[in-house]
Coordinates of C-alpha atoms in Angstrom, one line a residue:
R131 CA -31.3 172.7 53.4
A132 CA -28.7 175.0 54.9
E133 CA -26.5 176.8 52.4
L134 CA -22.8 176.7 53.1
T135 CA -21.7 180.4 53.2
P136 CA -18.0 181.1 53.1
T137 CA -16.7 183.2 56.0
S138 CA -13.4 184.9 56.7
S139 CA -12.2 181.8 58.4
T140 CA -13.1 179.5 55.5
P141 CA -10.2 179.2 53.1
R142 CA -11.0 179.9 49.5
T143 CA -9.8 177.3 47.0
E144 CA -8.9 178.0 43.4
P145 CA -10.0 175.7 40.7
P146 CA -7.3 173.2 39.8
A147 CA -5.0 174.3 37.0
P148 CA -5.5 172.3 33.8
L149 CA -3.2 169.5 33.3
A150 CA -0.4 170.2 30.9
R151 CA -0.9 168.3 27.7
P152 CA 2.2 166.4 26.8
S153 CA 3.5 166.9 23.3
M154 CA 3.3 163.8 21.2
P155 CA 6.5 163.0 19.2
H156 CA 6.0 162.6 15.4
A157 CA 6.3 159.2 13.8
C158 CA 9.9 159.8 12.7
A159 CA 10.9 160.9 16.2
L160 CA 9.4 157.6 17.5
V161 CA 11.5 155.7 15.0
R162 CA 14.7 157.5 16.1
E163 CA 14.0 157.2 19.8
S164 CA 12.8 153.5 19.9
T165 CA 15.6 152.2 17.6
A166 CA 18.2 154.0 19.7
R167 CA 16.8 152.2 22.8
V168 CA 17.2 148.9 21.1
A169 CA 20.7 149.6 19.8
D170 CA 21.9 150.6 23.3
R171 CA 20.4 147.6 25.0
P172 CA 22.9 145.2 26.7
G173 CA 22.8 142.0 24.8
C174 CA 21.7 143.5 21.5
K175 CA 22.6 140.9 18.8
V176 CA 24.0 143.6 16.5
T177 CA 26.9 146.0 17.2
I178 CA 27.5 149.3 15.5
D179 CA 31.2 150.1 15.0
D180 CA 31.7 153.9 15.3
A181 CA 35.3 153.7 14.2
A182 CA 34.2 152.0 11.0
I183 CA 31.7 154.8 10.4
A184 CA 34.4 157.4 10.8
R185 CA 36.6 155.5 8.4
V186 CA 33.9 155.1 5.7
V187 CA 32.8 158.7 5.9
S188 CA 36.3 160.1 5.8
R189 CA 36.9 158.1 2.6
M190 CA 33.9 159.4 0.7
S191 CA 34.9 161.3 -2.4
N192 CA 33.8 164.9 -2.9
D193 CA 31.4 163.7 -5.6
V194 CA 29.8 161.2 -3.3
V195 CA 29.4 163.8 -0.6
A196 CA 27.8 166.2 -3.1
S197 CA 25.3 163.5 -4.1
L198 CA 24.1 163.2 -0.6
L199 CA 23.2 166.8 -0.2
G200 CA 19.9 167.0 -2.1
P201 CA 17.0 165.0 -3.6
R202 CA 18.9 163.3 -6.3
R203 CA 19.8 159.7 -7.2
F204 CA 16.1 159.0 -7.8
D205 CA 14.9 156.8 -10.7
A206 CA 18.3 156.5 -12.3
D207 CA 17.0 153.5 -14.3
G208 CA 13.8 155.2 -15.5
V209 CA 11.6 152.4 -14.1
H210 CA 9.0 154.8 -12.5
F211 CA 6.0 156.6 -13.9
N212 CA 6.4 160.4 -14.0
D213 CA 4.2 163.0 -15.7
P214 CA 5.4 166.5 -15.0
D215 CA 2.0 167.8 -16.2
D216 CA 0.1 165.6 -13.8
P217 CA 1.6 165.7 -10.4
E218 CA -1.5 164.2 -8.8
L219 CA -1.3 161.0 -10.8
T220 CA 2.5 160.9 -10.3
A221 CA 2.0 161.2 -6.5
R222 CA -0.8 158.6 -6.4
Y223 CA 1.4 156.2 -8.4
I224 CA 4.2 156.6 -5.8
L225 CA 1.7 155.9 -3.0
C226 CA 0.5 152.8 -4.7
V227 CA 4.0 151.5 -5.4
D228 CA 5.1 152.0 -1.8
A229 CA 1.9 150.4 -0.5
I230 CA 3.0 147.1 -2.1
N231 CA 6.7 147.6 -1.9
F232 CA 7.7 144.4 0.1
C233 CA 8.8 140.8 -0.1
F234 CA 11.1 140.6 -3.0
W235 CA 14.0 138.8 -1.2
P236 CA 14.0 135.3 -2.7
D237 CA 14.7 136.3 -6.3
H238 CA 18.3 137.3 -6.9
E239 CA 19.7 134.7 -4.6
A240 CA 17.8 132.1 -6.6
I241 CA 19.4 133.3 -9.8
R242 CA 22.8 133.3 -8.2
D243 CA 22.4 129.8 -6.9
A244 CA 21.2 128.7 -10.3
K245 CA 24.4 130.1 -11.9
A246 CA 26.4 128.2 -9.3
Q247 CA 24.4 125.1 -10.1
R248 CA 25.1 125.6 -13.8
D249 CA 28.9 126.0 -13.1
K250 CA 28.9 123.0 -10.9
W251 CA 27.5 120.7 -13.6
A252 CA 29.2 122.3 -16.6
K253 CA 31.8 119.6 -16.7
Y254 CA 29.1 117.0 -17.3
P255 CA 28.1 117.7 -20.9
V256 CA 24.7 115.9 -20.8
T257 CA 23.6 117.8 -17.7
A258 CA 24.8 121.1 -19.1
Q259 CA 23.0 120.5 -22.3
Y260 CA 19.9 119.7 -20.4
L261 CA 20.0 123.0 -18.5
V262 CA 20.4 124.9 -21.8
K263 CA 17.6 123.0 -23.4
Q264 CA 15.4 123.8 -20.4
D265 CA 15.8 127.5 -21.4
G266 CA 17.7 128.3 -18.2
F267 CA 20.8 129.5 -20.0
D268 CA 21.4 130.4 -23.6
N269 CA 24.3 128.9 -25.6
D270 CA 26.6 131.8 -24.5
G271 CA 26.0 130.8 -20.9
E272 CA 24.0 133.9 -20.1
F273 CA 21.1 133.5 -17.7
K274 CA 17.6 133.8 -19.2
V275 CA 14.4 134.2 -17.3
P276 CA 12.4 131.0 -17.8
V277 CA 8.7 130.5 -17.6
R278 CA 7.8 127.7 -15.3
T279 CA 4.5 126.3 -13.9
E280 CA 3.7 126.8 -10.3
H281 CA 4.5 123.2 -9.3
E282 CA 7.4 122.5 -11.6
E283 CA 10.2 120.4 -10.1
G284 CA 13.7 119.4 -11.2
P285 CA 16.8 121.3 -12.4
N286 CA 14.8 124.1 -14.0
A287 CA 13.0 124.8 -10.7
L288 CA 16.1 126.6 -9.4
L289 CA 16.0 128.9 -12.4
F290 CA 12.6 130.4 -11.6
R291 CA 12.9 134.1 -11.1
G292 CA 10.4 135.6 -8.7
M293 CA 9.0 139.1 -8.5
E294 CA 11.4 142.1 -8.0
Y295 CA 10.7 145.7 -7.1
E296 CA 11.2 146.7 -10.7
H297 CA 8.3 144.5 -11.7
V298 CA 5.9 146.3 -9.4
A299 CA 7.1 149.8 -10.2
G300 CA 7.4 149.1 -13.9
G301 CA 4.2 147.2 -14.0
L302 CA 2.2 150.0 -12.5
R303 CA 3.9 152.5 -14.8
E304 CA 2.9 150.4 -17.9
A305 CA -0.6 150.1 -16.5
L306 CA -0.9 153.9 -16.3
E307 CA 0.6 154.3 -19.8
T308 CA -2.1 152.0 -21.1
D309 CA -5.0 153.4 -19.0
R310 CA -4.6 156.7 -17.1
G311 CA -7.4 155.7 -14.8
A312 CA -5.9 152.4 -13.7
L313 CA -5.0 153.9 -10.2
D314 CA -8.1 156.0 -9.7
A315 CA -9.0 155.8 -6.0
D316 CA -12.5 154.4 -6.6
R317 CA -11.1 151.7 -8.9
L318 CA -8.5 150.8 -6.3
T319 CA -11.2 150.1 -3.8
L320 CA -12.4 147.2 -6.0
I321 CA -9.1 145.6 -6.9
D322 CA -8.4 141.9 -6.1
G323 CA -5.5 139.6 -6.5
P324 CA -6.2 138.5 -10.1
K325 CA -6.9 142.1 -11.2
L326 CA -3.6 143.2 -9.7
R327 CA -1.8 140.4 -11.4
E328 CA -3.3 141.4 -14.7
M329 CA -2.4 145.1 -14.1
L330 CA 1.2 144.1 -13.5
G331 CA 1.3 141.7 -16.4
W332 CA 2.4 138.9 -14.1
P333 CA 1.8 135.4 -15.5
R334 CA 1.2 133.6 -12.2
P335 CA 0.1 134.4 -8.6
L336 CA 2.0 137.2 -7.0
P337 CA 3.9 136.7 -3.8
L338 CA 1.4 137.6 -1.0
E339 CA -1.0 138.5 -3.7
D340 CA -4.2 138.9 -1.6
E341 CA -2.4 141.1 0.9
R342 CA -1.0 143.3 -1.8
A343 CA -4.5 143.7 -3.3
R344 CA -6.0 144.4 0.2
L345 CA -3.4 147.2 0.8
L346 CA -4.3 148.9 -2.5
R347 CA -7.9 148.7 -1.6
E348 CA -7.0 150.4 1.7
V349 CA -5.2 153.1 -0.2
G350 CA -8.2 153.7 -2.4
R351 CA -10.7 153.8 0.5
G352 CA -8.5 156.1 2.5
L353 CA -8.1 158.6 -0.3
V354 CA -11.8 158.5 -1.1
D355 CA -13.0 158.9 2.5
H356 CA -10.6 161.6 3.6
F357 CA -9.2 163.4 0.5
G358 CA -11.8 163.1 -2.3
G359 CA -9.7 160.5 -4.0
S360 CA -6.7 162.8 -4.3
A361 CA -3.1 162.0 -3.2
A362 CA -2.2 165.7 -3.7
R363 CA -4.8 166.7 -1.0
L364 CA -3.2 164.1 1.3
I365 CA 0.2 165.7 0.8
A366 CA -1.2 169.3 1.1
A367 CA -2.7 168.3 4.5
A368 CA 0.8 168.0 5.9
N369 CA 1.5 171.7 5.2
G370 CA 4.9 171.0 3.7
R371 CA 6.2 169.0 6.6
A372 CA 7.7 165.6 5.9
D373 CA 7.3 164.3 9.4
V374 CA 3.6 165.3 9.5
L375 CA 3.0 163.6 6.2
V376 CA 4.4 160.4 7.7
D377 CA 2.0 160.8 10.6
L378 CA -0.9 161.1 8.3
V379 CA 0.0 158.1 6.2
V380 CA 0.4 155.8 9.2
R381 CA -2.8 157.1 10.8
I382 CA -5.0 156.7 7.7
F383 CA -3.6 153.6 6.0
G384 CA -3.2 150.8 8.5
G385 CA -0.9 148.8 6.2
F386 CA 1.8 151.4 6.7
R387 CA 2.0 150.9 10.5
D388 CA 5.3 149.2 10.6
V389 CA 5.8 148.7 14.3
A390 CA 7.4 145.7 16.1
I391 CA 7.0 144.5 19.7
D392 CA 10.3 143.9 21.2
P393 CA 9.9 140.3 22.6
R394 CA 12.3 141.0 25.5
D395 CA 10.3 143.7 27.2
G396 CA 7.1 144.2 25.3
S397 CA 8.0 147.8 24.2
Q398 CA 7.1 149.1 20.8
V399 CA 9.8 149.6 18.2
F400 CA 8.7 152.0 15.4
L401 CA 10.2 151.5 12.0
Y402 CA 7.7 152.9 9.5
K403 CA 9.8 151.9 6.5
R404 CA 7.2 152.2 3.7
A405 CA 5.5 155.3 5.1
Q406 CA 8.8 157.2 5.2
I407 CA 10.0 155.9 1.8
F408 CA 6.7 157.3 0.3
V409 CA 7.7 160.8 1.6
G410 CA 11.3 160.3 0.5
D411 CA 10.2 159.2 -2.9
L412 CA 8.0 162.3 -3.3
W413 CA 11.0 164.5 -2.4
G414 CA 13.2 162.7 -4.9
R415 CA 10.6 162.5 -7.7
F416 CA 9.7 166.2 -7.5
N417 CA 13.3 167.3 -6.8
G418 CA 12.3 169.0 -3.5
R419 CA 9.7 171.2 -5.2
G420 CA 5.9 171.2 -5.7
L421 CA 4.4 168.2 -4.0
G422 CA 7.9 167.1 -2.9
R423 CA 8.8 170.3 -1.2
F424 CA 9.5 169.7 2.5
D425 CA 12.4 172.1 3.1
E426 CA 14.5 171.1 6.1
S427 CA 11.8 168.9 7.6
I428 CA 13.0 166.2 5.2
K429 CA 15.9 165.8 7.7
E430 CA 13.3 164.4 10.2
L431 CA 13.1 161.1 8.2
T432 CA 15.3 158.2 9.1
M433 CA 16.6 155.6 6.6
F434 CA 14.2 153.0 5.4
A435 CA 15.0 149.8 7.4
D436 CA 14.9 146.9 5.0
Y437 CA 17.1 143.9 4.1
R438 CA 19.6 145.3 1.6
V439 CA 21.2 148.1 3.5
P440 CA 22.3 145.9 6.4
V441 CA 24.4 143.8 4.0
V442 CA 26.2 146.9 2.8
L443 CA 26.8 148.1 6.3
R444 CA 28.2 144.7 7.3
N445 CA 30.5 144.7 4.2
M446 CA 31.8 148.1 5.4
G447 CA 32.4 146.8 8.9
I448 CA 29.9 149.1 10.4
L449 CA 27.5 146.4 11.5
R450 CA 28.6 143.2 13.3
Y451 CA 26.2 140.3 14.0
E452 CA 26.6 138.0 17.0
P453 CA 27.7 134.5 15.9
N454 CA 24.3 132.7 15.8
L455 CA 22.6 135.5 13.9
A456 CA 25.6 135.7 11.5
R457 CA 25.5 132.0 10.9
K458 CA 21.7 132.0 10.2
V459 CA 22.1 134.9 7.7
D460 CA 25.3 133.8 6.0
Q461 CA 24.5 130.1 5.6
H462 CA 20.9 130.2 4.6
N463 CA 19.8 127.8 1.8
F464 CA 16.1 128.5 1.2
S465 CA 15.3 126.6 4.4
T466 CA 12.6 127.7 7.0
A467 CA 15.3 127.2 9.6
D468 CA 17.2 130.2 8.1
I469 CA 14.2 132.6 8.3
V470 CA 14.7 135.5 10.8
A471 CA 11.1 135.6 12.1
A472 CA 9.2 138.9 11.9
G473 CA 9.2 140.5 15.3
S474 CA 12.0 138.3 16.7
A475 CA 14.7 139.9 18.8
E476 CA 17.1 139.2 15.9
E477 CA 15.0 141.0 13.3
V478 CA 14.3 143.9 15.7
D479 CA 18.0 144.3 16.4
V480 CA 19.0 144.2 12.7
R481 CA 16.5 146.8 11.7
A482 CA 16.9 149.1 14.7
C483 CA 20.7 149.0 14.4
T484 CA 20.6 149.7 10.7
V485 CA 18.5 152.9 11.4
Q486 CA 21.0 154.0 14.1
A487 CA 24.1 153.2 12.1
V488 CA 22.8 155.5 9.3
E489 CA 21.9 158.2 11.9
R490 CA 25.5 158.1 13.1
M491 CA 26.8 158.2 9.5
R492 CA 24.7 161.3 8.9
R493 CA 26.1 163.0 12.0
A494 CA 29.7 162.0 11.0
L495 CA 29.2 163.4 7.6
E496 CA 27.8 166.7 8.9
E497 CA 30.9 167.0 11.1
R498 CA 33.1 166.4 8.1
I499 CA 31.4 169.0 6.0
E500 CA 31.6 171.5 8.9
K501 CA 35.4 170.9 9.0
E502 CA 35.8 170.8 5.2
P503 CA 33.7 173.7 3.8
E504 CA 35.4 173.2 0.4
L505 CA 33.0 170.3 -0.1
N506 CA 30.0 172.7 -0.6
P507 CA 31.1 174.3 -3.9
T508 CA 30.7 170.9 -5.6
I509 CA 26.9 171.1 -5.2
P510 CA 25.1 172.0 -8.4
G511 CA 23.6 175.5 -8.0
E512 CA 20.1 174.5 -8.9
V513 CA 19.8 172.3 -5.9
D514 CA 18.3 174.2 -2.9
E515 CA 19.0 171.7 -0.2
K516 CA 22.5 171.8 1.1
F517 CA 22.2 169.5 4.1
V518 CA 22.8 165.8 4.8
T519 CA 19.7 163.6 5.0
S520 CA 19.3 160.0 6.1
V521 CA 17.1 159.6 3.0
A522 CA 20.0 160.4 0.6
L523 CA 22.3 158.1 2.6
D524 CA 19.8 155.3 2.4
W525 CA 19.6 155.8 -1.4
F526 CA 23.4 155.7 -1.7
L527 CA 23.7 152.6 0.5
W528 CA 20.8 150.7 -1.2
T529 CA 22.2 151.5 -4.7
E530 CA 25.6 150.1 -3.5
G531 CA 23.8 147.0 -2.3
E532 CA 22.0 146.5 -5.6
R533 CA 25.3 146.9 -7.4
Q534 CA 27.1 144.4 -5.2
R535 CA 24.4 141.7 -4.8
D536 CA 25.7 139.4 -7.5
D537 CA 29.3 139.6 -6.3
A538 CA 30.5 136.3 -4.8
G539 CA 31.8 138.0 -1.6
A540 CA 29.0 140.5 -1.2
G541 CA 27.3 138.7 1.7
K542 CA 23.8 137.6 2.1
H543 CA 20.9 139.4 3.7
H544 CA 18.5 138.2 6.4
R545 CA 15.2 136.6 5.3
T546 CA 12.0 137.7 6.9
L547 CA 8.5 137.0 5.5
T548 CA 6.8 140.4 6.1
V549 CA 4.6 143.0 4.4
F550 CA 6.8 145.9 5.8
Y551 CA 9.9 145.5 3.6

C-alpha cells in the first residue's frame, strides 16, 4: 500500500482546537435566571409593582434594616434542636427537617374557619353549647386542639387541626432529646410511615406520610453512600460556598430537586426551595460560623418560594394577581376547584414572581444603604456579615406572614398539593 508522504505542495493541517467547555451555572443562578424569564414573560399571571417595592423599602425602620444584614431571626421560638457541642447532629437534624418541610397549608385556615363557624352559631345557645361540649372551644371561647378520628363528621370536623411545621421541627427535636441516635443515617434508611409518626408523636397518619418517610430514607442512604453517614462531611465538601452546597444537595438527594416545567413552552423553571432553605438554616443556626460559614457566597441564595411570602407581598401591594387567579386564591373554601395545580402556569408564575420580587427588594435595600450609610452603625459589632441577603429578607417576610395569618384582612394563600413547599 502506498504511503501518503506530505510534500511542499501539501498543506499541513493543525489538529482541531479543543472545544471550549461552557461553564455551568450553579443551582442558585438557575433559580434566579429561570424565574426572571417567567416574570418578564408577556401574559404572566402575576405582576411585580416596583413602585410598591420602593415604597416598602423606604419605610423600613433602621432596626428592621439592621435585622436584615446578618444571619439572625432564626429559631426565635426555640422550636428547633441545637447542641453547640454536637454540630454534626445539629446539621443532620436541619437536613432531616428540611427534607420533610412541606404541605402544612390546610391547618390555620381550618382553625380560622372553625372560629368563624363558632361565631356564626353563637347566637343559638344549643348549637354553641354543643360546640363547647365537643371540646372545640373552652368555656372562655378560646380554641382548643381537639382529637378526632380519621373519619369523623359533623360540626367538630371543622375543628380538626392538621400538622404544622412546628410539629415536624419540634417532633424531631423531642425525638433526639429522647434518643440521640434517632436520626443516625443508617437508621434513617429503614424508616417507614408508622415509625416516622411514632418519632413525631403524631396520633394519626401524617399528611403525605409515605412520601415523607421515603425522603428521610433517601437522606439516610445519600449520607451513608457518599459521606460516611455525616452531614458535616456533606457541608465540608462545598468548601464554604453556599451555592455549591445547594448543588450537592440537589445532585445527591432527588427529593430536593424542585423544578417545574413551564406548560407554556416546556422550559424548566428552577425553584429549589428546600435545598436553599437547608443552607440558609445552617447559616442562621450557626450564626454564619463553623458549619454555617459561607461568607459572601450566602448572597447567591434566593428567597425560598413557598405559599406564605406571596400573601405578605400581595398585602404590601408588591404582587398583583390577574383576576381569575386572585378569585381562585381569595375565595377558596377547601374545594378541589380552588387548588392551584402543581406545575400549572398559575403556580409557576406565583413562585417565580415571588423570587423576583424579593430579588428586587434586595437590590432596592442595597441602594438605600448605599445612600444612607448611617444605617450601618446599628448593626451589632459581633455580626461579621454586613450585606443584604435574600435569605434574611425571606425570614423577615415569612415571619410577617405568620404574624398576620389570623388577621381577618390578611388575605389567603394559594393551595398546591406538593412535596416542594
